[in-house]
Structures are given as C-alpha cells and as structure tokens.
Phi, psi and omega in degrees: 000137179282167176290154181300335179296337176299317180297316180299319181294338179265008177085013179280130181276075185291331180299313179294323180298320182289341173294331177274307189278342175091315181208163186291330179297317179293319177302312182298318181293330184269338185299328179300328178295324178295320182301324180274322188282327183297310177297327179295318178292323178298322179298315178295320181298320179295321177297314180293324176298313182297329179266004180055035179268085185286338178296305179288330176301315181299317181298313184286325180287330174294318179298319178296319178298315180297313181300317181294324177292320178303319184268002174086013179273080189293326179299312178296321180300317180293316180297314180296323178298318177298320178294324179296314180300313183291324180290325175298328179280351182077023183277080183297323181298316179299315182300316181293318183287330186252006179299323177302326179293327177290319177301316180296316181295319177296314179301317180297314183296316180294321179295319178297314181297317179297315182294322179296313183286325186261352178070359176218148177300137179296144181302130178074015181298139179225167181276356176235150176242118182264119181261134174278140181300128182263151175296153180303132179279121183301326181290343183266001179279123184294150177289155178298145182304129178080358181267120181275125179302138180272133180286146176202128180071203180114143181290137177259128182267153178235013176204168183304128188224138169263126179259119179255119183246106184200139180284350179267117177294337178296315179292316181300316181288329178297313179294321179299319180299321183291320193245359186294341178280349181242331184222155164287132182246113176265162182216152175218136184265000175200173184296326181295316178299321179297314180298319178300317182291317179300315179297317183295336182251018184294338183261005175236182184234037188265346176278105183282330181192154174238130169256116192239124171278148181266318185267095176228147179294150180076240180278113187268184183293329179294328176295324177294315179298320180293320177299317181293323178294313182295334181254013175053051185258348182296335179283351182246323184234110179285143183232134168238149185262135168239112189213148176273353180266103182254022179293151182300320180298318180293316180298313180298319180294319181298321184277005168283345175260163184275067178269160181277312183199174181221130182239127180274148174269151354284158182223169180258171178300319180295324178299314182294318178300316183297311185289327180287319177299322177295320181292318179293321178299322177299320177300317182293336182272349182292000000 
C-alpha cells in the first residue's frame, strides 16, 4: 500500500473523506468496495443509456456521484453530477455524447485506488473503463403505477436491530461499522427487500429504527413509506430518511409521512450518529 500522500498528489480529497470514515484504516478497508462497485454501476449506466432509461440512469449516476465524493474523487464526482443534472432533464443526447467522459473518470478513479492499495499500477490499467451492456436488471424495473409491492420472505430478527435500506453497499457497511458494537445492523439494497423484512418482523418488536434511502432502482423508498402508512407501522417502527435528493419537492413529499428526520448525502459519521440516536429515542418514547 502506498503512503496517503500518494492520494493527495493525485488530487484525492482525503481530508473530506476522513470526516466521513473517521480514520485512514476504515477508508482503506472500504476503498476496495469502490473499486468493484464503480465499474459495476458504470455497466448498468451504459445499459440504461442505450435504452434511453433516464429514470434509472439518474438513480445510478447519483449513487456513483455520492460514492466518488465519499472517497474524495472529486473529478469523477463533478462529471457524475453533470450527468445526473442532464439525465433528470431527460437530455439523452448529452448523456450519449458525454458518456465517454464518465467512462474515463471512472477508469481514472479506479486506477488511482488500485495503485494506492496495491502499491503498483494494476496490469493493463487504462484511463478509460469500457462497460459491456448488461441485460436489464429485474430488480431495477419499476412497479406499475399505484401497485403496492407484495411482501414475501425476509429475515426475522431476534434482537434489537437497525435496518439500513440503501442501494449503496458502501453506505450500508459504513453504518454497520459505526453501530455494530451496539446493535444488530440489518440491510436491504432496495425497497422490496425492506418491505419483505418489515413484513417478516411485523409480529415482534426488534426493529429499533430504519434509515431509508429514497432514490433506489425498482421499488424505491417512497414505496416503503407507503407500505408502512397503509399498515399503520409508523407508530411501531420509527423511520428517518438518508437521501441525496434534497429538492424541495422530495423533502415536502417525504414529510407527508410520519418520519422522524431527514439527512442529506453526503454526511459525516457524527451526522449519522445524531439522526440514528434521535430515531431510536423516538422509538423509546412510543
């Protein structure tokens, strides 16, 4: 592994990253997840681009932007942010014309991360990452309008558990690292998995709090909120939102449900501790 100064010399904002991860050891342990997840997201993005699916493109490019910001890859973060803005506008032409710049930025960030962790440039490393078009992900297909996802299966808990619902494994593992010494930390990578888990635990009282992302492919966070509202679960399970979408419409819509609080991404370890402690306290007061 190279010295941390290598990252700084490559323009990585390691100072901001450590505000999130707390220490360099945690950063190092988590960076490997970025190396695997960034190309995987790029692959999905190319598929959505080819199918002109700007809805799912926006979700995944936002996730890529957040992950890159967490690890201090500001160049990739800026490029991904531009793609997010344009995809929200439905600007398919911009996405198609500028997709190579996103590939290059992902390739650069992954190459830096690989060289830092392995102390040598990875064999065949290039400044661009070429993603092969992936088949449509069944989990990423949106539910029909007005159709409530049906619960099926789901892990049953036998002790106090924090449920983290986020399509980013980086966020799920980050929260687990912070709280695993005090709570069992369960996870769901999309809204359907969350609904399954909530349903499986409806007859016990072990879900102490839910941290819920709103923008996820397929069944999103709002579907989870709607499921909880229809089944009168907010009085039993407190929910706080962790989301990268801080638009006024999203905030207003989220607070039409009985949520405890809302935290915007990116956030620090102290931010997550604060909102979760507040959410758990709400549970204790019910």
